[in-house]
């Protein structure tokens, strides 16, 4: 703990998202005097937006499967999760007076499904702990060893004992995560990977006819076969939406890291749709080839397999007329319909981003190139699917950064 005979350590947190707020909580809880800066008029804007459809806090699956959702960077994210994992996130939410429940998909939500009450209770706790908030302060780098901020009243310079950066990634720029910090850190010798869209949709370049008829329609019972991030074939069932120019939605987002990498490597990526995931190949073939009399094939598929609307449109879109007329090829396509993805959608449309500060340049949470500067959250080079994984890791990394900042300052004092 901080020596009582010394003034409290003075720590800046830059960024008012979940990672920054948790860093402020952790550092102030260890006796530091914390000031938090954010470029926006209020904190937690992306947090509140994420809660509009139901605030998914974390996920209740087993811990090892949970950690595996972070893909190739799981071993980098795990140390923070080991200290503040899904159950501790729930305990912390409960400590703020907000109860939670586990939904049918093992996602964890507040009982009222809302983000605003949780954020209000959290900010009240932070203010009670003495955290000072400075809004409309856009960090612009360092000037003569001081932090520089552009404010409505002009540039302001501030000195601190340590700095925690929790500036987010590159998605939802209008809410504050614009990636403007990349050149600032690169200029200080910090290694970064370019930001890229994660949990994003993809362009398919549909025909005008298909797009005009089916844009906005959901596929609620469908499975996708694709290659995962290690090149292994996987099959997942879920749902997604046809857009005017492509595909988006939870099932697509879950595969987006691998699909984005395949497109970068090969120029495109192919997914295979199973339009009848509840039926075997044999059953589908049997129904397609069943005598249909004077009925059209479209009417036949609807009555025998429930394939109609957007599913029927996909078959027409992705198969030639000759293949659609070939019963064996049609039956095979219902179970394995290839769709070629051309491009990921732009990063500002994505739910989150990949890329950022490279872990090899970080010791715990501290930048090796900049002792006394700590980083947390989405600005680090990791990604995760939706389902509470993003928020849990941001909270865990924020807590780790706040604790390490105080510990590092204590070690400096003790070394004198």
Coordinates of C-alpha atoms in Angstrom, one line a residue:
X1 CA 0.0 0.0 0.0
X2 CA 1.0 3.6 -0.4
X3 CA 3.2 4.9 2.4
X4 CA 0.9 7.0 4.7
X5 CA 3.7 9.6 5.3
X6 CA 3.8 10.3 1.6
X7 CA 1.3 12.2 -0.5
X8 CA -0.8 9.8 -2.5
X9 CA 0.4 8.9 -6.0
X10 CA -1.1 11.0 -8.7
X11 CA -2.3 8.9 -11.6
X12 CA -4.0 9.9 -14.9
X13 CA -6.4 7.6 -16.7
X14 CA -7.1 8.6 -20.3
X15 CA -10.3 7.0 -21.6
X16 CA -13.7 6.7 -20.0
X17 CA -14.7 3.3 -21.3
X18 CA -15.0 0.2 -19.1
X19 CA -11.2 -0.4 -19.1
X20 CA -10.4 3.2 -18.0
X21 CA -13.2 3.3 -15.4
X22 CA -12.0 0.0 -13.9
X23 CA -8.4 1.2 -13.9
X24 CA -9.5 4.3 -12.0
X25 CA -11.4 2.2 -9.5
X26 CA -8.4 -0.1 -8.9
X27 CA -5.9 2.7 -8.5
X28 CA -8.0 4.8 -6.3
X29 CA -8.9 1.7 -4.2
X30 CA -5.1 1.4 -3.5
X31 CA -4.9 5.0 -2.3
X32 CA -3.9 6.8 -5.5
X33 CA -5.3 10.2 -6.4
X34 CA -6.9 9.6 -9.8
X35 CA -7.9 12.0 -12.5
X36 CA -9.8 10.6 -15.6
X37 CA -9.8 12.4 -18.9
X38 CA -12.0 11.7 -21.9
X39 CA -12.5 13.5 -25.2
X40 CA -16.3 13.1 -25.2
X41 CA -18.9 15.1 -23.1
X42 CA -19.6 12.0 -20.9
X43 CA -18.0 8.7 -20.1
X44 CA -19.1 5.2 -21.1
X45 CA -20.8 6.1 -24.4
X46 CA -20.0 2.8 -26.2
X47 CA -20.9 0.9 -23.0
X48 CA -24.3 2.5 -23.1
X49 CA -24.8 1.8 -26.8
X50 CA -23.9 -1.8 -26.3
X51 CA -26.6 -2.0 -23.6
X52 CA -29.4 -0.9 -25.9
X53 CA -30.2 -4.4 -27.1
X54 CA -29.7 -5.8 -23.6
X55 CA -26.5 -5.3 -21.5
X56 CA -24.4 -8.5 -22.0
X57 CA -21.9 -8.3 -19.1
X58 CA -20.1 -11.6 -19.3
X59 CA -20.6 -15.3 -20.1
X60 CA -21.3 -18.2 -17.8
X61 CA -19.7 -21.0 -19.7
X62 CA -16.8 -23.0 -18.2
X63 CA -13.6 -21.0 -17.6
X64 CA -11.3 -22.8 -20.1
X65 CA -13.8 -22.5 -23.0
X66 CA -14.2 -18.9 -22.0
X67 CA -10.5 -18.2 -22.2
X68 CA -10.3 -20.0 -25.5
X69 CA -12.6 -17.4 -27.1
X70 CA -9.7 -15.0 -27.3
X71 CA -8.1 -17.1 -30.0
X72 CA -4.4 -16.8 -30.6
X73 CA -4.1 -14.1 -27.9
X74 CA -5.8 -16.2 -25.2
X75 CA -2.5 -16.7 -23.4
X76 CA -1.9 -12.9 -23.4
X77 CA -5.4 -12.1 -22.0
X78 CA -5.5 -15.0 -19.5
X79 CA -3.3 -13.4 -16.7
X80 CA -5.8 -10.6 -16.3
X81 CA -8.8 -12.9 -16.5
X82 CA -7.2 -15.2 -13.9
X83 CA -7.5 -12.3 -11.5
X84 CA -10.8 -10.9 -12.6
X85 CA -12.8 -13.4 -14.6
X86 CA -16.4 -13.9 -15.4
X87 CA -17.6 -14.8 -11.8
X88 CA -15.7 -11.9 -10.3
X89 CA -17.2 -9.5 -12.9
X90 CA -20.7 -10.7 -11.7
X91 CA -19.7 -10.3 -8.1
X92 CA -18.6 -6.8 -8.8
X93 CA -21.8 -5.9 -10.6
X94 CA -23.7 -7.3 -7.6
X95 CA -21.6 -5.1 -5.3
X96 CA -23.0 -2.1 -7.2
X97 CA -26.5 -3.1 -6.3
X98 CA -27.4 -4.6 -9.7
X99 CA -28.5 -8.2 -9.9
X100 CA -27.8 -10.5 -12.9
X101 CA -29.2 -13.6 -14.5
X102 CA -27.9 -16.1 -17.0
X103 CA -29.8 -16.2 -20.3
X104 CA -30.5 -19.3 -22.4
X105 CA -27.3 -18.9 -24.4
X106 CA -25.2 -18.6 -21.1
X107 CA -24.8 -14.9 -21.6
X108 CA -25.1 -12.9 -18.4
X109 CA -27.3 -9.8 -18.2
X110 CA -28.5 -7.4 -15.5
X111 CA -32.0 -8.3 -14.4
X112 CA -33.4 -5.1 -16.0
X113 CA -31.2 -5.7 -19.2
X114 CA -30.0 -2.0 -19.0
X115 CA -26.6 -0.5 -19.0
X116 CA -27.5 3.0 -17.6
X117 CA -28.3 2.0 -14.0
X118 CA -25.0 0.0 -13.8
X119 CA -23.0 2.9 -15.1
X120 CA -24.7 5.4 -12.8
X121 CA -23.9 3.2 -9.7
X122 CA -20.3 2.8 -10.9
X123 CA -19.7 6.5 -11.4
X124 CA -21.2 7.2 -8.0
X125 CA -18.7 4.8 -6.4
X126 CA -15.8 6.4 -8.4
X127 CA -16.7 9.9 -7.3
X128 CA -17.1 8.8 -3.7
X129 CA -13.5 7.3 -4.0
X130 CA -12.3 10.8 -5.1
X131 CA -11.8 10.2 -8.8
X132 CA -11.9 13.5 -10.7
X133 CA -13.4 13.5 -14.2
X134 CA -12.4 15.9 -17.0
X135 CA -14.7 15.8 -20.0
X136 CA -14.0 17.2 -23.5
X137 CA -10.3 16.7 -22.9
X138 CA -8.8 15.1 -26.0
X139 CA -5.3 13.8 -25.3
X140 CA -2.8 14.9 -28.0
X141 CA 0.4 13.4 -26.7
X142 CA 3.3 14.7 -24.6
X143 CA 4.8 18.2 -24.3
X144 CA 8.1 18.4 -22.4
X145 CA 7.2 15.4 -20.3
X146 CA 3.7 16.6 -19.6
X147 CA 0.4 15.2 -20.9
X148 CA -1.2 17.6 -23.4
X149 CA -5.0 17.9 -23.9
X150 CA -7.0 19.9 -26.4
X151 CA -10.0 21.4 -24.5
X152 CA -12.7 23.9 -25.3
X153 CA -10.6 26.4 -23.4
X154 CA -7.4 25.7 -25.4
X155 CA -4.5 23.4 -24.7
X156 CA -3.9 22.2 -21.2
X157 CA -0.8 20.5 -19.8
X158 CA -0.7 18.2 -16.8
X159 CA 1.9 16.2 -14.9
X160 CA 1.3 12.9 -13.2
X161 CA 3.3 10.2 -11.5
X162 CA 2.0 7.5 -13.9
X163 CA -0.5 7.3 -16.8
X164 CA -3.0 4.6 -17.8
X165 CA -4.1 4.7 -21.4
X166 CA -7.5 3.1 -22.1
X167 CA -8.3 4.7 -25.4
X168 CA -10.3 1.9 -27.1
X169 CA -9.8 0.6 -30.6
X170 CA -11.0 2.0 -33.9
X171 CA -14.7 1.2 -34.1
X172 CA -17.5 3.6 -33.3
X173 CA -15.4 6.7 -33.8
X174 CA -18.4 9.0 -33.1
X175 CA -18.5 7.5 -29.6
X176 CA -14.8 8.3 -29.0
X177 CA -12.9 5.1 -30.2
X178 CA -11.2 6.6 -33.2
X179 CA -7.7 5.1 -33.0
X180 CA -6.1 8.6 -33.1
X181 CA -3.7 7.5 -30.4
X182 CA -1.8 5.1 -32.8
X183 CA 0.6 7.7 -34.3
X184 CA 1.1 9.3 -30.8
X185 CA 2.5 6.0 -29.4
X186 CA 4.3 5.1 -32.6
X187 CA 6.1 8.4 -32.3
X188 CA 7.4 7.3 -28.9
X189 CA 8.7 4.0 -30.2
X190 CA 5.8 1.8 -29.2
X191 CA 5.1 -1.1 -31.6
X192 CA 1.5 -1.3 -32.9
X193 CA -0.4 -3.4 -35.4
X194 CA -2.8 -1.6 -37.7
X195 CA -6.3 -1.6 -36.5
X196 CA -8.8 -3.8 -38.4
X197 CA -12.5 -4.5 -38.1
X198 CA -13.6 -7.3 -35.7
X199 CA -17.1 -8.6 -35.1
X200 CA -17.9 -7.2 -38.5
X201 CA -20.0 -7.9 -41.5
X202 CA -18.7 -8.7 -45.0
X203 CA -19.5 -7.7 -48.6
X204 CA -20.8 -10.4 -50.9
X205 CA -21.7 -8.3 -53.9
X206 CA -25.2 -9.7 -54.3
X207 CA -27.1 -9.2 -57.5
X208 CA -29.4 -6.2 -57.6
X209 CA -32.4 -8.5 -57.9
X210 CA -31.5 -10.5 -54.7
X211 CA -30.5 -7.4 -52.8
X212 CA -33.7 -5.6 -53.5
X213 CA -35.8 -8.5 -52.5
X214 CA -34.0 -9.8 -49.4
X215 CA -31.9 -7.0 -47.8
X216 CA -32.6 -6.9 -44.1
X217 CA -34.1 -10.4 -43.9
X218 CA -32.8 -12.7 -41.1
X219 CA -31.7 -16.3 -41.5
X220 CA -32.8 -17.7 -38.1
X221 CA -32.2 -21.4 -38.6
X222 CA -28.9 -21.8 -40.5
X223 CA -25.4 -23.2 -40.0
X224 CA -22.1 -22.1 -41.5
X225 CA -19.1 -24.3 -42.3
X226 CA -15.9 -22.3 -42.6
X227 CA -12.2 -22.5 -41.8
X228 CA -11.2 -21.2 -38.4
X229 CA -8.2 -19.1 -37.6
X230 CA -6.0 -22.1 -37.6
X231 CA -7.3 -23.3 -41.0
X232 CA -9.4 -26.1 -39.5
X233 CA -12.9 -26.7 -40.8
X234 CA -15.6 -25.9 -38.3
X235 CA -19.4 -25.8 -38.4
X236 CA -21.5 -23.4 -36.2
X237 CA -25.3 -22.9 -36.0
X238 CA -26.9 -19.6 -35.3
X239 CA -28.4 -16.7 -37.1
X240 CA -27.4 -13.8 -39.3
X241 CA -28.9 -11.1 -41.6
X242 CA -28.7 -10.5 -45.3
X243 CA -27.7 -6.9 -46.0
X244 CA -27.9 -4.9 -49.2
X245 CA -24.4 -5.8 -50.0
X246 CA -23.5 -8.8 -47.9
X247 CA -24.0 -10.5 -44.5
X248 CA -23.8 -9.5 -40.8
X249 CA -25.0 -10.7 -37.5
X250 CA -23.9 -12.9 -34.5
X251 CA -23.0 -16.0 -36.5
X252 CA -20.9 -14.0 -38.9
X253 CA -19.3 -12.0 -36.1
X254 CA -18.2 -15.2 -34.4
X255 CA -16.2 -16.2 -37.5
X256 CA -15.0 -12.7 -38.5
X257 CA -11.4 -13.0 -37.3
X258 CA -10.7 -16.0 -39.4
X259 CA -12.7 -14.7 -42.4
X260 CA -10.9 -11.4 -42.2
X261 CA -7.5 -13.1 -42.2
X262 CA -8.5 -15.4 -45.1
X263 CA -9.5 -12.4 -47.2
X264 CA -6.3 -10.6 -46.4
X265 CA -4.3 -13.6 -47.5
X266 CA -6.3 -14.9 -50.5
X267 CA -8.4 -12.0 -51.7
X268 CA -11.7 -13.6 -50.7
X269 CA -13.1 -16.2 -48.3
X270 CA -15.8 -18.8 -48.8
X271 CA -18.4 -19.9 -46.3
X272 CA -20.8 -22.8 -46.8
X273 CA -24.4 -22.4 -45.7
X274 CA -26.5 -25.3 -44.4
X275 CA -30.1 -24.0 -45.0
X276 CA -31.6 -27.1 -43.3
X277 CA -29.4 -27.8 -40.3
X278 CA -32.1 -29.8 -38.6
X279 CA -32.2 -32.4 -41.4
X280 CA -29.5 -34.8 -42.6
X281 CA -28.1 -34.9 -46.1
X282 CA -30.1 -38.1 -46.6
X283 CA -33.4 -36.6 -45.5
X284 CA -32.8 -33.5 -47.7
X285 CA -32.0 -35.6 -50.7
X286 CA -35.0 -37.8 -50.1
X287 CA -37.3 -34.8 -49.9
X288 CA -35.9 -33.0 -52.9
X289 CA -36.2 -36.1 -55.1
X290 CA -39.6 -37.0 -53.9
X291 CA -42.2 -36.8 -56.8
X292 CA -43.8 -33.4 -56.8
X293 CA -46.3 -33.7 -59.6
X294 CA -47.2 -30.3 -61.2
X295 CA -45.8 -28.3 -58.3
X296 CA -42.8 -26.0 -58.9
X297 CA -39.5 -26.9 -57.2
X298 CA -39.8 -23.7 -55.0
X299 CA -43.3 -24.8 -53.8
X300 CA -42.0 -28.3 -53.2
X301 CA -39.0 -27.2 -51.1
X302 CA -41.3 -25.0 -49.0
X303 CA -43.8 -27.8 -48.3
X304 CA -41.2 -30.6 -47.7
X305 CA -38.3 -28.7 -46.0
X306 CA -39.7 -25.3 -45.1
X307 CA -37.2 -23.6 -47.5
X308 CA -38.8 -20.4 -48.7
X309 CA -38.2 -16.6 -48.8
X310 CA -34.6 -15.6 -48.3
X311 CA -33.4 -19.2 -48.2
X312 CA -35.1 -19.9 -51.6
X313 CA -33.6 -16.7 -52.9
X314 CA -30.1 -17.7 -51.8
X315 CA -30.4 -20.9 -53.7
X316 CA -31.4 -19.0 -56.9
X317 CA -28.7 -16.4 -56.3
X318 CA -25.8 -18.8 -55.7
X319 CA -26.7 -21.7 -58.1
X320 CA -26.9 -21.6 -61.9
X321 CA -30.2 -22.4 -63.4
X322 CA -28.8 -25.8 -64.5
X323 CA -27.7 -26.7 -61.0
X324 CA -31.0 -25.6 -59.5
X325 CA -32.7 -28.0 -61.9
X326 CA -30.4 -30.9 -61.0
X327 CA -32.1 -32.5 -58.0
X328 CA -28.8 -34.0 -56.7
X329 CA -26.9 -30.8 -57.0
X330 CA -29.8 -28.8 -55.4
X331 CA -30.0 -31.2 -52.5
X332 CA -26.2 -30.9 -51.9
X333 CA -26.4 -27.1 -52.1
X334 CA -29.2 -26.9 -49.5
X335 CA -26.7 -28.5 -47.0
X336 CA -23.5 -26.9 -48.3
X337 CA -24.2 -23.7 -50.3
X338 CA -21.0 -21.8 -51.1
X339 CA -21.1 -18.0 -50.6
X340 CA -18.0 -15.9 -51.4
X341 CA -17.1 -13.0 -49.1
X342 CA -15.2 -10.2 -50.8
X343 CA -14.3 -7.7 -48.1
X344 CA -14.9 -6.9 -44.4
X345 CA -17.1 -3.9 -43.8
X346 CA -15.3 -0.7 -42.8
X347 CA -13.9 -0.6 -39.2
X348 CA -16.3 2.2 -38.1
X349 CA -19.2 -0.2 -38.7
X350 CA -17.6 -2.9 -36.7
X351 CA -18.6 -3.7 -33.1
X352 CA -14.9 -3.9 -32.1
X353 CA -11.4 -3.9 -33.7
X354 CA -8.3 -6.0 -33.8
X355 CA -4.8 -4.7 -33.9
X356 CA -3.3 -2.1 -31.6
X357 CA -0.4 -2.2 -29.1
X358 CA 1.7 -5.3 -29.6
X359 CA 1.9 -7.5 -26.5
X360 CA 5.6 -8.1 -26.9
X361 CA 6.1 -4.4 -26.1
X362 CA 4.2 -4.7 -22.8
X363 CA 5.4 -5.9 -19.4
X364 CA 2.2 -6.8 -17.7
X365 CA 0.3 -3.6 -18.5
X366 CA 3.3 -1.2 -18.8
X367 CA 4.8 -0.2 -22.1
X368 CA 8.5 -1.3 -22.2
X369 CA 9.3 1.7 -24.3
X370 CA 7.7 4.1 -21.8
X371 CA 8.1 3.2 -18.1
X372 CA 5.2 4.6 -16.1
X373 CA 2.8 4.4 -19.0
X374 CA 0.3 1.6 -18.8
X375 CA -2.3 0.3 -21.3
X376 CA -5.5 -1.6 -21.0
X377 CA -8.6 -2.7 -23.0
X378 CA -9.2 -2.7 -26.7
X379 CA -6.2 -0.6 -27.6
X380 CA -4.1 -3.8 -27.0
X381 CA -3.8 -6.3 -29.9
X382 CA -6.5 -8.9 -29.0
X383 CA -10.0 -9.5 -30.1
X384 CA -13.0 -11.6 -29.0
X385 CA -16.5 -12.5 -30.2
X386 CA -19.6 -10.8 -28.8
X387 CA -21.1 -12.5 -25.8
X388 CA -19.6 -10.6 -22.9
X389 CA -16.0 -11.5 -23.8
X390 CA -15.0 -8.0 -24.9
X391 CA -16.3 -6.3 -21.8
X392 CA -14.9 -8.9 -19.3
X393 CA -11.4 -8.6 -20.8
X394 CA -11.6 -4.8 -20.8
X395 CA -12.6 -4.8 -17.1
X396 CA -9.9 -7.3 -16.2
X397 CA -7.2 -5.4 -18.0
X398 CA -8.2 -2.1 -16.6
X399 CA -8.1 -3.6 -13.1
X400 CA -4.6 -5.1 -13.8
X401 CA -3.3 -1.8 -15.1
X402 CA -4.6 0.2 -12.2
X403 CA -3.0 -2.2 -9.7
X404 CA 0.3 -2.4 -11.6
X405 CA 0.6 1.4 -11.8
X406 CA 0.3 1.8 -8.0
X407 CA 2.7 -1.2 -7.5
X408 CA 5.3 0.3 -9.9
X409 CA 5.2 3.6 -8.1
X410 CA 5.6 1.9 -4.7
X411 CA 8.6 0.0 -6.0
X412 CA 10.1 3.3 -7.2
X413 CA 9.7 4.9 -3.7
X414 CA 11.1 1.8 -2.0
X415 CA 14.1 1.7 -4.3
X416 CA 15.2 5.2 -3.3

